[in-house]
GROMACS .gro file of C-alpha atoms in nm:
model
  467
    1MET     CA    1   9.411  -1.034  -3.386
    2ASN     CA    2   9.684  -1.170  -3.157
    3ASN     CA    3   9.421  -1.362  -2.958
    4ILE     CA    4   9.303  -1.565  -3.258
    5ILE     CA    5   9.663  -1.645  -3.360
    6GLN     CA    6   9.738  -1.764  -3.008
    7LEU     CA    7   9.421  -1.976  -2.997
    8ILE     CA    8   9.506  -2.141  -3.330
    9ALA     CA    9   9.863  -2.216  -3.218
   10GLU     CA   10   9.739  -2.370  -2.893
   11LYS     CA   11   9.478  -2.580  -3.078
   12VAL     CA   12   9.734  -2.718  -3.324
   13LYS     CA   13   9.981  -2.795  -3.041
   14ARG     CA   14   9.711  -2.973  -2.841
   15GLU     CA   15   9.599  -3.175  -3.146
   16ILE     CA   16   9.954  -3.297  -3.210
   17GLU     CA   17  10.014  -3.392  -2.849
   18GLU     CA   18   9.682  -3.578  -2.811
   19SER     CA   19   9.725  -3.764  -3.142
   20VAL     CA   20  10.078  -3.883  -3.055
   21ILE     CA   21   9.966  -4.009  -2.713
   22LYS     CA   22   9.660  -4.190  -2.857
   23VAL     CA   23   9.869  -4.363  -3.128
   24ILE     CA   24  10.126  -4.482  -2.869
   25GLU     CA   25   9.847  -4.612  -2.646
   26GLY     CA   26   9.691  -4.793  -2.943
   27GLU     CA   27   9.364  -4.600  -2.933
   28VAL     CA   28   9.380  -4.453  -3.285
   29ASN     CA   29   9.545  -4.512  -3.623
   30LEU     CA   30   9.618  -4.289  -3.924
   31ASP     CA   31   9.254  -4.293  -4.042
   32ASN     CA   32   9.139  -4.151  -3.708
   33ILE     CA   33   9.412  -3.886  -3.715
   34VAL     CA   34   9.310  -3.772  -4.065
   35ASP     CA   35   8.950  -3.726  -3.950
   36SER     CA   36   9.056  -3.544  -3.635
   37VAL     CA   37   9.296  -3.312  -3.817
   38GLY     CA   38   9.030  -3.244  -4.081
   39GLU     CA   39   8.783  -3.132  -3.815
   40MET     CA   40   9.053  -2.917  -3.655
   41VAL     CA   41   9.139  -2.750  -3.988
   42ASN     CA   42   8.772  -2.674  -4.053
   43ASP     CA   43   8.736  -2.525  -3.706
   44ILE     CA   44   9.050  -2.314  -3.749
   45GLY     CA   45   8.929  -2.201  -4.094
   46THR     CA   46   8.594  -2.090  -3.955
   47LYS     CA   47   8.750  -1.906  -3.658
   48THR     CA   48   9.004  -1.733  -3.885
   49MET     CA   49   8.732  -1.613  -4.123
   50LEU     CA   50   8.527  -1.483  -3.829
   51ALA     CA   51   8.831  -1.290  -3.702
   52ILE     CA   52   8.885  -1.132  -4.047
   53ILE     CA   53   8.516  -1.038  -4.077
   54ASP     CA   54   8.506  -0.889  -3.728
   55GLU     CA   55   8.820  -0.687  -3.800
   56LEU     CA   56   8.673  -0.553  -4.127
   57ASN     CA   57   8.341  -0.472  -3.961
   58ASP     CA   58   8.525  -0.278  -3.691
   59ILE     CA   59   8.735  -0.086  -3.946
   60ILE     CA   60   8.418   0.019  -4.133
   61LYS     CA   61   8.254   0.136  -3.811
   62LYS     CA   62   8.554   0.349  -3.711
   63SER     CA   63   8.612   0.497  -4.057
   64PRO     CA   64   8.566   0.880  -4.059
   65GLU     CA   65   8.472   0.866  -4.430
   66ARG     CA   66   8.194   0.622  -4.349
   67SER     CA   67   8.046   0.838  -4.073
   68LYS     CA   68   8.018   1.136  -4.308
   69LYS     CA   69   7.795   0.948  -4.551
   70TYR     CA   70   7.648   0.647  -4.366
   71HIS     CA   71   7.482   0.625  -4.026
   72ILE     CA   72   7.444   0.299  -3.836
   73HIS     CA   73   7.081   0.190  -3.865
   74LYS     CA   74   7.127  -0.148  -3.691
   75SER     CA   75   7.447  -0.235  -3.511
   76LYS     CA   76   7.436  -0.615  -3.517
   77VAL     CA   77   7.255  -0.808  -3.791
   78SER     CA   78   7.347  -1.176  -3.816
   79ARG     CA   79   7.405  -1.369  -4.134
   80THR     CA   80   7.491  -1.732  -4.204
   81LEU     CA   81   7.696  -1.862  -4.495
   82ILE     CA   82   7.801  -2.217  -4.584
   83THR     CA   83   8.174  -2.237  -4.659
   84ARG     CA   84   8.421  -2.516  -4.736
   85PHE     CA   85   8.507  -2.520  -4.364
   86GLY     CA   86   8.147  -2.544  -4.247
   87GLU     CA   87   7.873  -2.304  -4.146
   88LEU     CA   88   7.990  -1.948  -4.081
   89GLU     CA   89   7.766  -1.724  -3.867
   90PHE     CA   90   7.872  -1.363  -3.824
   91GLU     CA   91   7.734  -1.018  -3.741
   92ARG     CA   92   7.767  -0.693  -3.933
   93SER     CA   93   7.617  -0.346  -3.923
   94TYR     CA   94   7.331  -0.218  -4.138
   95TYR     CA   95   7.389   0.140  -4.260
   96LYS     CA   96   7.168   0.419  -4.388
   97ASN     CA   97   7.300   0.642  -4.665
   98ILE     CA   98   7.200   0.986  -4.534
   99GLU     CA   99   7.236   1.150  -4.876
  100LYS     CA  100   7.036   0.902  -5.086
  101ASN     CA  101   6.810   0.773  -4.808
  102ASN     CA  102   6.875   0.405  -4.879
  103TYR     CA  103   7.018   0.117  -4.675
  104VAL     CA  104   7.319  -0.106  -4.730
  105TYR     CA  105   7.537  -0.373  -4.569
  106ILE     CA  106   7.879  -0.222  -4.645
  107LEU     CA  107   8.064  -0.533  -4.529
  108ASP     CA  108   7.863  -0.758  -4.764
  109GLU     CA  109   7.943  -0.536  -5.061
  110LEU     CA  110   8.308  -0.512  -4.960
  111LEU     CA  111   8.336  -0.895  -4.943
  112GLY     CA  112   8.132  -0.951  -5.260
  113ILE     CA  113   7.856  -1.142  -5.080
  114GLU     CA  114   7.538  -1.129  -5.285
  115LYS     CA  115   7.196  -1.054  -5.141
  116TYR     CA  116   7.015  -1.365  -5.008
  117GLU     CA  117   7.322  -1.578  -5.088
  118ARG     CA  118   7.339  -1.884  -4.862
  119ILE     CA  119   7.655  -2.047  -5.002
  120GLU     CA  120   7.970  -1.839  -5.042
  121GLY     CA  121   8.102  -1.791  -5.396
  122ASN     CA  122   8.432  -1.978  -5.359
  123LEU     CA  123   8.250  -2.288  -5.237
  124LYS     CA  124   8.009  -2.265  -5.529
  125GLY     CA  125   8.310  -2.271  -5.761
  126GLU     CA  126   8.442  -2.585  -5.592
  127ILE     CA  127   8.103  -2.755  -5.613
  128LEU     CA  128   8.082  -2.672  -5.983
  129ASP     CA  129   8.430  -2.810  -6.045
  130LYS     CA  130   8.345  -3.139  -5.874
  131ALA     CA  131   7.995  -3.167  -6.025
  132ALA     CA  132   8.157  -3.188  -6.369
  133ASN     CA  133   8.308  -3.523  -6.265
  134VAL     CA  134   8.078  -3.676  -6.004
  135SER     CA  135   7.709  -3.676  -5.907
  136TYR     CA  136   7.549  -3.366  -5.758
  137GLU     CA  137   7.522  -3.534  -5.419
  138LYS     CA  138   7.884  -3.646  -5.413
  139ALA     CA  139   8.006  -3.305  -5.533
  140ALA     CA  140   7.837  -3.144  -5.231
  141LYS     CA  141   7.983  -3.398  -4.986
  142LEU     CA  142   8.335  -3.353  -5.122
  143SER     CA  143   8.316  -2.974  -5.098
  144THR     CA  144   8.184  -2.897  -4.748
  145PRO     CA  145   8.095  -3.077  -4.421
  146VAL     CA  146   7.755  -2.901  -4.423
  147PRO     CA  147   7.473  -3.105  -4.586
  148ILE     CA  148   7.372  -2.956  -4.924
  149THR     CA  149   7.090  -3.100  -5.135
  150ARG     CA  150   7.118  -3.216  -5.495
  151GLU     CA  151   6.867  -2.946  -5.589
  152THR     CA  152   7.098  -2.679  -5.444
  153VAL     CA  153   7.388  -2.809  -5.654
  154LYS     CA  154   7.161  -2.805  -5.958
  155LYS     CA  155   7.073  -2.438  -5.890
  156ILE     CA  156   7.443  -2.350  -5.867
  157ILE     CA  157   7.501  -2.513  -6.208
  158ARG     CA  158   7.207  -2.319  -6.354
  159GLU     CA  159   7.353  -2.001  -6.207
  160ASN     CA  160   7.684  -2.076  -6.378
  161GLY     CA  161   7.499  -2.122  -6.705
  162VAL     CA  162   7.629  -2.250  -7.039
  163ILE     CA  163   8.003  -2.211  -7.101
  164ASP     CA  164   8.080  -2.098  -7.456
  165ASN     CA  165   8.304  -2.331  -7.657
  166LEU     CA  166   8.512  -2.028  -7.760
  167GLU     CA  167   8.544  -1.894  -7.404
  168LEU     CA  168   8.914  -1.973  -7.359
  169GLU     CA  169   9.155  -1.718  -7.498
  170ILE     CA  170   9.386  -1.812  -7.785
  171LYS     CA  171   9.730  -1.667  -7.716
  172GLU     CA  172   9.895  -1.701  -8.056
  173LYS     CA  173   9.851  -1.850  -8.401
  174ARG     CA  174  10.031  -2.178  -8.464
  175LYS     CA  175  10.203  -2.274  -8.789
  176VAL     CA  176  10.133  -2.638  -8.877
  177ASN     CA  177  10.121  -2.852  -9.187
  178THR     CA  178   9.811  -3.058  -9.100
  179ILE     CA  179   9.499  -3.003  -8.888
  180TYR     CA  180   9.302  -3.306  -8.768
  181ILE     CA  181   8.934  -3.282  -8.674
  182GLU     CA  182   8.748  -3.580  -8.531
  183ALA     CA  183   8.384  -3.609  -8.426
  184ASP     CA  184   8.136  -3.850  -8.271
  185GLU     CA  185   7.831  -3.844  -8.044
  186ASP     CA  186   7.722  -3.989  -7.711
  187HIS     CA  187   7.368  -4.115  -7.654
  188VAL     CA  188   7.254  -3.950  -7.333
  189PRO     CA  189   6.953  -4.094  -7.144
  190MET     CA  190   6.689  -3.827  -7.083
  191GLN     CA  191   6.430  -3.794  -6.805
  192ASN     CA  192   6.148  -3.879  -7.049
  193GLY     CA  193   6.300  -4.222  -7.114
  194ASN     CA  194   6.444  -4.138  -7.457
  195ASN     CA  195   6.804  -4.091  -7.562
  196ARG     CA  196   6.944  -3.772  -7.709
  197GLU     CA  197   7.265  -3.720  -7.904
  198MET     CA  198   7.535  -3.505  -7.746
  199ARG     CA  199   7.793  -3.429  -8.013
  200LEU     CA  200   8.166  -3.388  -7.961
  201ILE     CA  201   8.419  -3.240  -8.203
  202TYR     CA  202   8.788  -3.200  -8.127
  203VAL     CA  203   9.073  -3.039  -8.315
  204TYR     CA  204   9.446  -3.116  -8.287
  205ASP     CA  205   9.757  -3.070  -8.502
  206ASP     CA  206   9.997  -3.353  -8.420
  207LYS     CA  207  10.036  -3.691  -8.249
  208THR     CA  208  10.310  -3.796  -8.008
  209GLU     CA  209  10.365  -4.158  -7.903
  210VAL     CA  210  10.379  -4.164  -7.522
  211ASN     CA  211  10.436  -4.537  -7.495
  212LYS     CA  212  10.335  -4.851  -7.683
  213GLY     CA  213   9.965  -4.835  -7.760
  214ARG     CA  214   9.921  -4.480  -7.624
  215THR     CA  215   9.931  -4.162  -7.829
  216LYS     CA  216   9.899  -3.802  -7.714
  217LEU     CA  217   9.713  -3.554  -7.935
  218GLU     CA  218   9.891  -3.220  -7.937
  219ASN     CA  219   9.714  -2.885  -7.887
  220ILE     CA  220   9.374  -3.051  -7.858
  221ARG     CA  221   9.060  -2.839  -7.834
  222TYR     CA  222   8.710  -2.981  -7.767
  223PHE     CA  223   8.366  -2.854  -7.875
  224THR     CA  224   8.027  -2.980  -7.757
  225GLY     CA  225   7.678  -2.868  -7.663
  226GLU     CA  226   7.308  -2.890  -7.731
  227MET     CA  227   7.321  -2.701  -8.060
  228HIS     CA  228   7.265  -2.743  -8.434
  229PRO     CA  229   7.560  -2.917  -8.606
  230GLU     CA  230   7.607  -2.622  -8.841
  231ASP     CA  231   7.647  -2.384  -8.546
  232MET     CA  232   7.902  -2.618  -8.388
  233TRP     CA  233   8.101  -2.643  -8.711
  234LEU     CA  234   8.097  -2.264  -8.740
  235GLU     CA  235   8.251  -2.245  -8.392
  236VAL     CA  236   8.518  -2.495  -8.500
  237ALA     CA  237   8.587  -2.287  -8.812
  238THR     CA  238   8.617  -1.971  -8.598
  239TYR     CA  239   8.862  -2.144  -8.365
  240ILE     CA  240   9.077  -2.275  -8.652
  241ASP     CA  241   9.089  -1.929  -8.808
  242GLU     CA  242   9.198  -1.773  -8.476
  243ALA     CA  243   9.436  -2.049  -8.363
  244TYR     CA  244   9.624  -2.131  -8.685
  245ASP     CA  245   9.815  -1.955  -8.958
  246LEU     CA  246   9.606  -2.102  -9.240
  247ASP     CA  247   9.860  -2.001  -9.505
  248SER     CA  248  10.091  -2.271  -9.369
  249VAL     CA  249   9.821  -2.542  -9.348
  250GLU     CA  250   9.830  -2.790  -9.636
  251LYS     CA  251   9.579  -3.055  -9.519
  252ILE     CA  252   9.268  -3.055  -9.302
  253TYR     CA  253   9.105  -3.390  -9.224
  254ILE     CA  254   8.760  -3.445  -9.073
  255ALA     CA  255   8.719  -3.799  -8.939
  256GLY     CA  256   8.412  -3.977  -8.805
  257ASP     CA  257   8.172  -4.267  -8.829
  258GLY     CA  258   7.999  -4.157  -9.149
  259ALA     CA  259   7.712  -3.963  -8.990
  260ASN     CA  260   7.579  -3.688  -9.214
  261TRP     CA  261   7.631  -3.420  -8.948
  262ILE     CA  262   8.002  -3.505  -8.939
  263LYS     CA  263   8.036  -3.508  -9.317
  264SER     CA  264   7.863  -3.169  -9.330
  265GLY     CA  265   8.171  -3.019  -9.166
  266THR     CA  266   8.352  -3.034  -9.502
  267LYS     CA  267   8.107  -2.773  -9.635
  268ILE     CA  268   8.204  -2.526  -9.361
  269ILE     CA  269   8.573  -2.604  -9.298
  270LYS     CA  270   8.740  -2.482  -9.614
  271ASP     CA  271   8.955  -2.732  -9.809
  272SER     CA  272   8.884  -3.012  -9.559
  273LYS     CA  273   8.860  -3.381  -9.656
  274TYR     CA  274   8.639  -3.641  -9.492
  275VAL     CA  275   8.795  -3.961  -9.355
  276LEU     CA  276   8.597  -4.264  -9.233
  277ASP     CA  277   8.676  -4.388  -8.883
  278HIS     CA  278   8.859  -4.724  -8.900
  279TYR     CA  279   8.680  -4.852  -8.588
  280HIS     CA  280   8.334  -4.820  -8.743
  281LEU     CA  281   8.445  -4.955  -9.080
  282SER     CA  282   8.582  -5.263  -8.900
  283LYS     CA  283   8.245  -5.322  -8.731
  284TYR     CA  284   8.063  -5.327  -9.065
  285VAL     CA  285   8.324  -5.553  -9.224
  286LYS     CA  286   8.270  -5.797  -8.934
  287THR     CA  287   7.895  -5.781  -8.995
  288ILE     CA  288   7.958  -5.902  -9.349
  289THR     CA  289   8.225  -6.162  -9.280
  290ALA     CA  290   8.219  -6.290  -8.920
  291HIS     CA  291   7.966  -6.571  -8.975
  292LEU     CA  292   8.091  -6.696  -9.314
  293GLY     CA  293   8.338  -6.945  -9.166
  294ARG     CA  294   8.053  -7.121  -8.980
  295LEU     CA  295   7.838  -7.188  -9.289
  296ASP     CA  296   7.783  -7.542  -9.425
  297ASN     CA  297   8.008  -7.439  -9.713
  298PRO     CA  298   8.249  -7.199  -9.538
  299ILE     CA  299   8.405  -6.912  -9.730
  300CYS     CA  300   8.672  -6.664  -9.623
  301ILE     CA  301   8.656  -6.321  -9.786
  302GLU     CA  302   8.761  -6.079  -9.507
  303GLU     CA  303   9.123  -6.039  -9.617
  304ALA     CA  304   9.024  -5.994  -9.982
  305LEU     CA  305   8.756  -5.739  -9.888
  306TRP     CA  306   9.009  -5.527  -9.698
  307GLU     CA  307   9.254  -5.546  -9.989
  308TYR     CA  308   8.992  -5.435 -10.244
  309MET     CA  309   8.891  -5.139 -10.025
  310LYS     CA  310   9.253  -5.035  -9.967
  311ALA     CA  311   9.320  -5.053 -10.340
  312GLY     CA  312   9.012  -4.845 -10.416
  313ASN     CA  313   8.862  -5.125 -10.626
  314LYS     CA  314   8.495  -5.044 -10.582
  315LYS     CA  315   8.369  -5.296 -10.841
  316SER     CA  316   8.545  -5.595 -10.679
  317THR     CA  317   8.436  -5.476 -10.334
  318ILE     CA  318   8.070  -5.482 -10.442
  319GLU     CA  319   8.107  -5.825 -10.611
  320ILE     CA  320   8.267  -5.991 -10.308
  321ILE     CA  321   8.006  -5.848 -10.069
  322ASN     CA  322   7.725  -5.966 -10.302
  323LEU     CA  323   7.882  -6.315 -10.302
  324ALA     CA  324   7.880  -6.318  -9.921
  325ILE     CA  325   7.515  -6.213  -9.914
  326GLU     CA  326   7.416  -6.483 -10.166
  327GLU     CA  327   7.593  -6.754  -9.964
  328THR     CA  328   7.420  -6.649  -9.641
  329PRO     CA  329   7.095  -6.846  -9.586
  330MET     CA  330   6.956  -6.643  -9.290
  331GLY     CA  331   6.715  -6.369  -9.398
  332SER     CA  332   6.774  -6.142  -9.097
  333LYS     CA  333   7.150  -6.170  -9.144
  334LYS     CA  334   7.117  -6.081  -9.511
  335GLU     CA  335   6.943  -5.754  -9.414
  336SER     CA  336   7.219  -5.650  -9.176
  337MET     CA  337   7.479  -5.737  -9.445
  338LYS     CA  338   7.295  -5.523  -9.701
  339LYS     CA  339   7.294  -5.237  -9.448
  340ALA     CA  340   7.671  -5.282  -9.402
  341LYS     CA  341   7.718  -5.280  -9.779
  342ARG     CA  342   7.527  -4.949  -9.809
  343TYR     CA  343   7.740  -4.803  -9.530
  344ILE     CA  344   8.063  -4.893  -9.710
  345LEU     CA  345   7.944  -4.756 -10.046
  346ASN     CA  346   7.806  -4.435  -9.892
  347ASN     CA  347   8.143  -4.375  -9.728
  348TRP     CA  348   8.362  -4.487 -10.016
  349GLU     CA  349   8.542  -4.154 -10.051
  350GLY     CA  350   8.611  -4.146  -9.676
  351ILE     CA  351   8.749  -4.502  -9.694
  352GLN     CA  352   8.998  -4.400  -9.962
  353LYS     CA  353   9.122  -4.113  -9.744
  354LEU     CA  354   9.154  -4.362  -9.455
  355PHE     CA  355   9.399  -4.575  -9.652
  356GLY     CA  356   9.586  -4.284  -9.807
  357GLU     CA  357   9.946  -4.192  -9.737
  358GLU     CA  358   9.857  -4.061  -9.391
  359LYS     CA  359   9.736  -4.408  -9.275
  360TYR     CA  360   9.476  -4.219  -9.075
  361ARG     CA  361   9.360  -4.349  -8.736
  362CYS     CA  362   9.066  -4.185  -8.558
  363SER     CA  363   9.032  -4.206  -8.178
  364ALA     CA  364   8.686  -4.051  -8.141
  365GLU     CA  365   8.538  -4.345  -7.949
  366GLY     CA  366   8.792  -4.307  -7.668
  367HIS     CA  367   8.738  -3.931  -7.643
  368ILE     CA  368   8.360  -3.970  -7.633
  369SER     CA  369   8.399  -4.215  -7.346
  370HIS     CA  370   8.642  -3.993  -7.151
  371ILE     CA  371   8.480  -3.651  -7.208
  372LEU     CA  372   8.106  -3.732  -7.224
  373SER     CA  373   8.009  -4.093  -7.146
  374ASP     CA  374   8.193  -4.116  -6.812
  375ARG     CA  375   7.957  -3.855  -6.668
  376LEU     CA  376   7.650  -3.848  -6.892
  377SER     CA  377   7.567  -4.204  -7.000
  378SER     CA  378   7.776  -4.463  -6.815
  379ARG     CA  379   7.553  -4.460  -6.504
  380PRO     CA  380   7.177  -4.521  -6.472
  381MET     CA  381   7.036  -4.168  -6.465
  382GLY     CA  382   6.810  -3.935  -6.661
  383TRP     CA  383   6.913  -3.586  -6.771
  384SER     CA  384   6.725  -3.275  -6.869
  385VAL     CA  385   6.836  -3.114  -7.196
  386ILE     CA  386   6.969  -2.808  -7.008
  387GLY     CA  387   7.151  -3.017  -6.746
  388ALA     CA  388   7.322  -3.243  -7.000
  389ASP     CA  389   7.428  -2.940  -7.204
  390GLU     CA  390   7.574  -2.760  -6.903
  391ILE     CA  391   7.766  -3.062  -6.772
  392ALA     CA  392   7.900  -3.152  -7.119
  393ARG     CA  393   8.031  -2.799  -7.167
  394MET     CA  394   8.183  -2.790  -6.819
  395ARG     CA  395   8.371  -3.114  -6.892
  396THR     CA  396   8.503  -2.992  -7.228
  397TYR     CA  397   8.603  -2.659  -7.071
  398LYS     CA  398   8.811  -2.845  -6.812
  399ALA     CA  399   8.954  -3.078  -7.079
  400ASN     CA  400   9.060  -2.768  -7.275
  401GLY     CA  401   9.262  -2.651  -6.975
  402GLY     CA  402   9.007  -2.411  -6.828
  403SER     CA  403   8.931  -2.374  -6.457
  404ILE     CA  404   8.559  -2.394  -6.371
  405LYS     CA  405   8.630  -2.224  -6.041
  406GLU     CA  406   8.806  -1.929  -6.206
  407TYR     CA  407   8.535  -1.908  -6.473
  408TYR     CA  408   8.264  -1.881  -6.207
  409ARG     CA  409   8.466  -1.622  -6.012
  410LYS     CA  410   8.503  -1.412  -6.328
  411LEU     CA  411   8.131  -1.454  -6.401
  412ARG     CA  412   8.038  -1.324  -6.055
  413THR     CA  413   8.264  -1.021  -6.098
  414GLU     CA  414   8.113  -0.938  -6.437
  415ARG     CA  415   7.759  -0.977  -6.306
  416SER     CA  416   7.838  -0.752  -6.010
  417LYS     CA  417   7.968  -0.481  -6.244
  418GLU     CA  418   7.662  -0.519  -6.465
  419GLU     CA  419   7.428  -0.485  -6.166
  420LYS     CA  420   7.603  -0.164  -6.062
  421LYS     CA  421   7.558  -0.026  -6.414
  422LEU     CA  422   7.189  -0.120  -6.409
  423LYS     CA  423   7.146   0.050  -6.073
  424GLN     CA  424   7.309   0.362  -6.214
  425ASP     CA  425   7.081   0.351  -6.520
  426GLU     CA  426   6.783   0.305  -6.290
  427LYS     CA  427   6.881   0.616  -6.095
  428ILE     CA  428   6.898   0.817  -6.418
  429ILE     CA  429   6.559   0.685  -6.531
  430ASN     CA  430   6.403   0.764  -6.193
  431SER     CA  431   6.541   1.119  -6.200
  432ILE     CA  432   6.387   1.167  -6.546
  433LYS     CA  433   6.056   1.029  -6.419
  434ARG     CA  434   6.062   1.266  -6.123
  435ALA     CA  435   6.134   1.561  -6.351
  436TYR     CA  436   5.851   1.456  -6.584
  437ASN     CA  437   5.603   1.412  -6.297
  438ASN     CA  438   5.673   1.766  -6.180
  439ILE     CA  439   5.561   1.919  -6.511
  440ASN     CA  440   5.222   2.092  -6.505
  441PRO     CA  441   4.991   1.904  -6.752
  442ASP     CA  442   4.829   2.235  -6.853
  443ILE     CA  443   5.161   2.357  -6.990
  444MET     CA  444   5.173   2.055  -7.224
  445ILE     CA  445   4.873   2.195  -7.415
  446ASP     CA  446   5.080   2.484  -7.545
  447MET     CA  447   5.385   2.281  -7.643
  448PRO     CA  448   5.595   2.460  -7.908
  449TYR     CA  449   5.576   2.311  -8.258
  450ILE     CA  450   5.228   2.170  -8.189
  451SER     CA  451   5.017   2.484  -8.150
  452ARG     CA  452   5.212   2.677  -8.417
  453THR     CA  453   5.176   2.622  -8.792
  454GLU     CA  454   5.547   2.554  -8.849
  455GLY     CA  455   5.523   2.254  -8.618
  456ARG     CA  456   5.250   2.079  -8.820
  457TRP     CA  457   5.489   1.788  -8.907
  458LEU     CA  458   5.515   1.697  -8.538
  459LYS     CA  459   5.140   1.735  -8.486
  460ASP     CA  460   5.069   1.504  -8.782
  461MET     CA  461   5.319   1.247  -8.653
  462LEU     CA  462   5.159   1.241  -8.306
  463ARG     CA  463   4.810   1.207  -8.455
  464SER     CA  464   4.914   0.912  -8.673
  465SER     CA  465   5.090   0.736  -8.387
  466SER     CA  466   4.958   0.551  -8.085
  467PHE     CA  467   5.081   0.817  -7.838
   0.00000   0.00000   0.00000
């Protein structure tokens, strides 16, 4: 142990001395020093881990408790693992359990290294965390100096699986007056050349102005995934029930672009009201009005249209839109204006909530861009359904304050416990099988309750079954 500490101290001292001399002589600059120190740190990390592993291996060998139950079958069996510091090659002993007649690497089990694992668990967690933000290839490069393929990163993500939207623990119920729910979707390019909707819903309970033009949403919680809208809304309803004291809640708003799947949330979230997103309403108003000033006989109706909608005057809104359509000579433009008219009328109730006393403003477009689009649709790529789902959930989990690395570590621990339980169950089953195989088949002929009259019910049951 002292040797490795001394070696590390000497290496660090030598690195400092050499770097200072090279800078003075003009041979290197800060960039070179960063690279050099990085290589040194990786080398020290690898040597330190080897020292720890060797020490543990030695302790296991010398343990009296070990020698009573396990005999050394092979003294030195090498294994290689990729770590954040680089490739780690070490040796450990292979033991035979003299009671159960099976074989085990005690050191591997002690360190939590899984069978056939090539990349150590902590590094997998780091790769997962980075893959949520950057490409598979870049995530590997940022995590370890050892080359790792995109396919390997993909396998690690598959191993991590789908993170549940309700995974994060809710510590206490909050008392609020109003709950805001906003929703939208991203159009994710798929490997087959088509696009697929990835939906996003988020819940918050207040807004704080950070600076001019920037608002922070308080206690925000995101939901996403490749799932039916009804299932997603049920998850949102579950979260609201667990996170809020609903007796104190007076208003619940659901805001969006008018899509039916968003409106359907009002059927699941009790006492909620739908609000149309101002951004999308503005787009359709522009469709109706933007060209009117360039006509041979220009007309200006935009201000009046907004006033009629704010006042809830549906009749005047329809009349002024019809006037704009009549004055427009282009057939194709007329069709898009009629579509915009239908959109406004279909969302009339949501428009009235938009201009109510709350003066509601929805920011779904920005959240879609930040949470989903930045990774899933802003770059030229094609996703599988599973891959897009996994990455979307990883990004929302991080946005909700969760740690991908800690989630994966917890997942590994739970799987390890489950495997031990399965092994135990397998032992029980095998013992039953052995006991059954030792029974003389001739004895089975004279089983009680089959040969005697009082056991006719069992005999009849066996005859009528497929046994």
